[in-house]
Each structure stands twice: as structure tokens, then as C-alpha cells.
Short mmCIF file of C-alpha atoms and ligand atoms in Angstrom, two decimals:
data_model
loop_
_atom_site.label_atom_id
_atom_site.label_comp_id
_atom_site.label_asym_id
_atom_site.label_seq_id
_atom_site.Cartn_x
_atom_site.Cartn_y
_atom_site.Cartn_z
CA UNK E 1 15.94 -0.63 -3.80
CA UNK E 2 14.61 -1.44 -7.00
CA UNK E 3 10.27 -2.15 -7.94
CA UNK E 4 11.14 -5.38 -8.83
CA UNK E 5 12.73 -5.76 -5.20
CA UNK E 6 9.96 -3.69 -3.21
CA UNK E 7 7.41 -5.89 -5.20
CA UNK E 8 8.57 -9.34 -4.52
CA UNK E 9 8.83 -8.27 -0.87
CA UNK E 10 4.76 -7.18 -1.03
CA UNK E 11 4.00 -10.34 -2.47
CA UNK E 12 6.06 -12.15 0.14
CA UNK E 13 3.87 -10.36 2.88
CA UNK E 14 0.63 -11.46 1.03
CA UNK E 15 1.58 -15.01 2.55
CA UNK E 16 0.81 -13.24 6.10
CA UNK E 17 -2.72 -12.06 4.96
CA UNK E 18 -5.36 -12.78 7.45
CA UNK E 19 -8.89 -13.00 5.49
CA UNK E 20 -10.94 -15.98 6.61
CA UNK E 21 -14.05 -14.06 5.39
CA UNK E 22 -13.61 -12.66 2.45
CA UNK E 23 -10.59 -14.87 0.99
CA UNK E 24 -9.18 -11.56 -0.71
CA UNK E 25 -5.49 -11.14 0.54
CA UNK E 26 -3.59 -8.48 -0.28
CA UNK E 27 0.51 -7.89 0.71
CA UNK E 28 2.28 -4.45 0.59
CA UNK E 29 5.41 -3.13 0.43
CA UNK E 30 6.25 0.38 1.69
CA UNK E 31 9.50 2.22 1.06
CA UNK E 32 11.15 5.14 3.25
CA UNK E 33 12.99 7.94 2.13
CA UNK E 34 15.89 6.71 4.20
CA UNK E 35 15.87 3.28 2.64
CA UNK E 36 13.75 1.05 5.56
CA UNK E 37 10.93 -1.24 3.77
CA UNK E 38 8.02 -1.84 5.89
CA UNK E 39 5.35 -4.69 5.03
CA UNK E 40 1.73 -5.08 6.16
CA UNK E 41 -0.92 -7.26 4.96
CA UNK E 42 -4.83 -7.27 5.23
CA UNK E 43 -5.81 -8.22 8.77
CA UNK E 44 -9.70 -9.07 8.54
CA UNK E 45 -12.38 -9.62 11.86
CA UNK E 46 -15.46 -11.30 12.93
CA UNK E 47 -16.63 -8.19 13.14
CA UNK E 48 -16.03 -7.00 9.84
CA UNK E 49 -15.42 -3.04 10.73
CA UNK E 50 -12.34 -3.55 12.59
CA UNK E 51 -10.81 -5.06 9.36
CA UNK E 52 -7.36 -2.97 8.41
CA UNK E 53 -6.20 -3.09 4.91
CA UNK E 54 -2.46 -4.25 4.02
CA UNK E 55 -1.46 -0.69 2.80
CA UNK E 56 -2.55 1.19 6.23
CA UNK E 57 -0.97 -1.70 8.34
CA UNK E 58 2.38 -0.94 6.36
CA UNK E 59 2.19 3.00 6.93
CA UNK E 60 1.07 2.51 10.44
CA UNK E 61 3.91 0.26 11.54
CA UNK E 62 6.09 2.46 9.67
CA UNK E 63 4.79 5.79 11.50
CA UNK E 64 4.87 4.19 14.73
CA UNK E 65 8.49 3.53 14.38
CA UNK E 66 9.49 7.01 13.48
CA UNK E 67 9.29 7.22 9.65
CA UNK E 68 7.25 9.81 7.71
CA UNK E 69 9.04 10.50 4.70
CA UNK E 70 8.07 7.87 1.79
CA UNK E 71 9.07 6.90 -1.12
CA UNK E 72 6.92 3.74 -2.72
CA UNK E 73 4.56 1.19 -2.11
CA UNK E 74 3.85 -2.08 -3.97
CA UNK E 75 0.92 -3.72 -3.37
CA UNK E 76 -1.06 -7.19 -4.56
CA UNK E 77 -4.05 -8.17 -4.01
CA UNK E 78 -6.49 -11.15 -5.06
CA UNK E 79 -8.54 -14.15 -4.01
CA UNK E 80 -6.32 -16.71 -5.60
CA UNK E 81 -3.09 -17.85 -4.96
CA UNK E 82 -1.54 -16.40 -8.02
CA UNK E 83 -1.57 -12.43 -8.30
CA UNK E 84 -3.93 -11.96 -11.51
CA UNK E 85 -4.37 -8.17 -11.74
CA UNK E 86 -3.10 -4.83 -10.99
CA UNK E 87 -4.81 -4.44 -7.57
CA UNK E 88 -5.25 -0.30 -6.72
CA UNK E 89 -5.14 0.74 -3.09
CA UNK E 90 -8.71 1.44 -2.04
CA UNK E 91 -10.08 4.97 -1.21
CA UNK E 92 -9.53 5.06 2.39
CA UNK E 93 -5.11 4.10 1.57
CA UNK E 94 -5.36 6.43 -0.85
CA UNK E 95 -5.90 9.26 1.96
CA UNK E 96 -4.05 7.85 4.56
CA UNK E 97 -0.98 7.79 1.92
CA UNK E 98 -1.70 11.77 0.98
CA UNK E 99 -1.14 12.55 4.50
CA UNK E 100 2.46 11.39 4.36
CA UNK E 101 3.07 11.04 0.57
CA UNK E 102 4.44 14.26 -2.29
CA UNK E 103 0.92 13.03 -4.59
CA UNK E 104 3.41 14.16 -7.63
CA UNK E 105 6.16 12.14 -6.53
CA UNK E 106 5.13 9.09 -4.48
CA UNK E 107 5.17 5.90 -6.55
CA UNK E 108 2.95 3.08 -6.34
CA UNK E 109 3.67 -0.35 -7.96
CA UNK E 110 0.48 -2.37 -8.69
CA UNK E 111 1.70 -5.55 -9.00
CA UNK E 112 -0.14 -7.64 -12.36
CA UNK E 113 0.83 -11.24 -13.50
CA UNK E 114 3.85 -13.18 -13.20
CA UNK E 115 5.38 -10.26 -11.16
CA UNK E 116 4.75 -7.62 -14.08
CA UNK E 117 3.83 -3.95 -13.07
CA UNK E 118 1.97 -1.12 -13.40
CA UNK E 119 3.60 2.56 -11.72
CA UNK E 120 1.25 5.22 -11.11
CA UNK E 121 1.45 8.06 -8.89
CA UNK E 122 -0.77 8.78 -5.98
CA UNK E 123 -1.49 12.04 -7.87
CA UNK E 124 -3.13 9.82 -10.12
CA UNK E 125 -4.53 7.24 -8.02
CA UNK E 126 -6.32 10.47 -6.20
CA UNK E 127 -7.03 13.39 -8.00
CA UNK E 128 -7.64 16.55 -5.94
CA UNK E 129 -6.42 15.20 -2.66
CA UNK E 130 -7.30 16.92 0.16
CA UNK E 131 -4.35 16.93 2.51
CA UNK E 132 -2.04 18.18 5.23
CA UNK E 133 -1.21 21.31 3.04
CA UNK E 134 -4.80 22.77 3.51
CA UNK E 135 -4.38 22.30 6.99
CA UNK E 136 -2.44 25.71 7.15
ZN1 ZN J 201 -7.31 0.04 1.68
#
């Protein structure tokens, strides 16, 4: 599975993106260790806290099925139709991600321009993590 692969598939699940309210839509793209891709997309509500972000929806479907080991993730985000900047997870991903996710070694693809992309690692997306390793 290539970025460029992973990536068109999160901007494919962008299309799914339910926000009414706040027009932002956002697609991901998350890739197991054993090869399976899983897509989520933001999911907003009337009442506003219920609202799921694209990146969680991707890891939860992906948990629920029996995967744990990951990879990648690309994700998009904006509130036009065309991607215009490298969107970054938000804070809350960025934990939910640490709880599954080698910070050194898990990729993420923010997805910029005409497809073009940025890689950074969740090390550096959150410094100082605090994870399942302190948990011991
Ligand atoms: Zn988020």
C-alpha cells in the first residue's frame, strides 16, 4: 500500500462526511499492520458533543473488527470542496492513536493540495505522549 494509495482512499471517504453544522469535513484513511485499510469520516450532531471525528471513527471500526496493530493514517480535512491544507489530527486522535500506535514509527499523511503530502510521525504530532506503556 503506498501514501499516495492510503491518501486517495481518505479523500474518497471525505465524500461520506456528515457536518451540516460546521461544514468542515474531514476523510481518513487508516492502515493495519496486516494490510486491511479502514476509512471513517467526521460524523457531526444536533447536539454538538456527540460529534466523532473521522480519525477515531476509522480506529474504532478498525478495533471493533479485531485489528490493533497500525501502520498509517491519511487524513484531509477542510470546509471546501477542494483539500487546501495539511489538516493535523486534533488532540483528542492524537491520544486515541498513542493507545494503539509505536509514536516513533506510526506514520501520518496530512494530505495538502492537489493530493500533495506532508509525513510526520505521531511522535511528532504528540510530544510526550502519555500511553499504554505507563500503564505497567
Ligand atoms: Zn479528532
Amino acid at each position: 500500500m503506498t501514501p499516495e494509495k492510503l491518501i486517495e482512499m481518505a479523500i474518497q471517504a471525505r465524500k461520506s462526511a456528515y457536518a451540516p453544522y460546521s461544514g468542515y469535513r474531514v476523510g481518513a484513511a487508516l492502515l493495519t499492520k496486516s494490510g486491511k485499510v479502514y476509512l471513517g469520516c467526521n460524523i457531526e450532531n444536533a447536539s454538538y458533543t456527540p460529534t466523532v471525528c473521522g480519525e477515531r471513527v476509522a480506529v474504532f471500526k478498525a478495533v471493533s473488527e479485531g485489528e490493533q496493530e497500525f501502520e498509517a493514517i491519511a487524513v484531509c480535512g477542510g470546509n471546501k470542496e477542494e483539500i487546501e491544507g495539511g489538516f493535523p489530527p486534533c488532540g483528542v486522535c492524537r491520544q486515541v492513536l498513542r493507545e494503539f500506535c509505536n509514536p516513533d514509527e506510526f506514520k501520518v499523511y496530512l494530505i495538502e493540495k492537489g493530493g500533495a503530502y506532508k509525513t510526520v510521525t505521531l511522535a511528532e504530532l504528540l510530544p510526550y505522549g502519555f500511553g499504554p506503556d505507563y500503564m505497567h
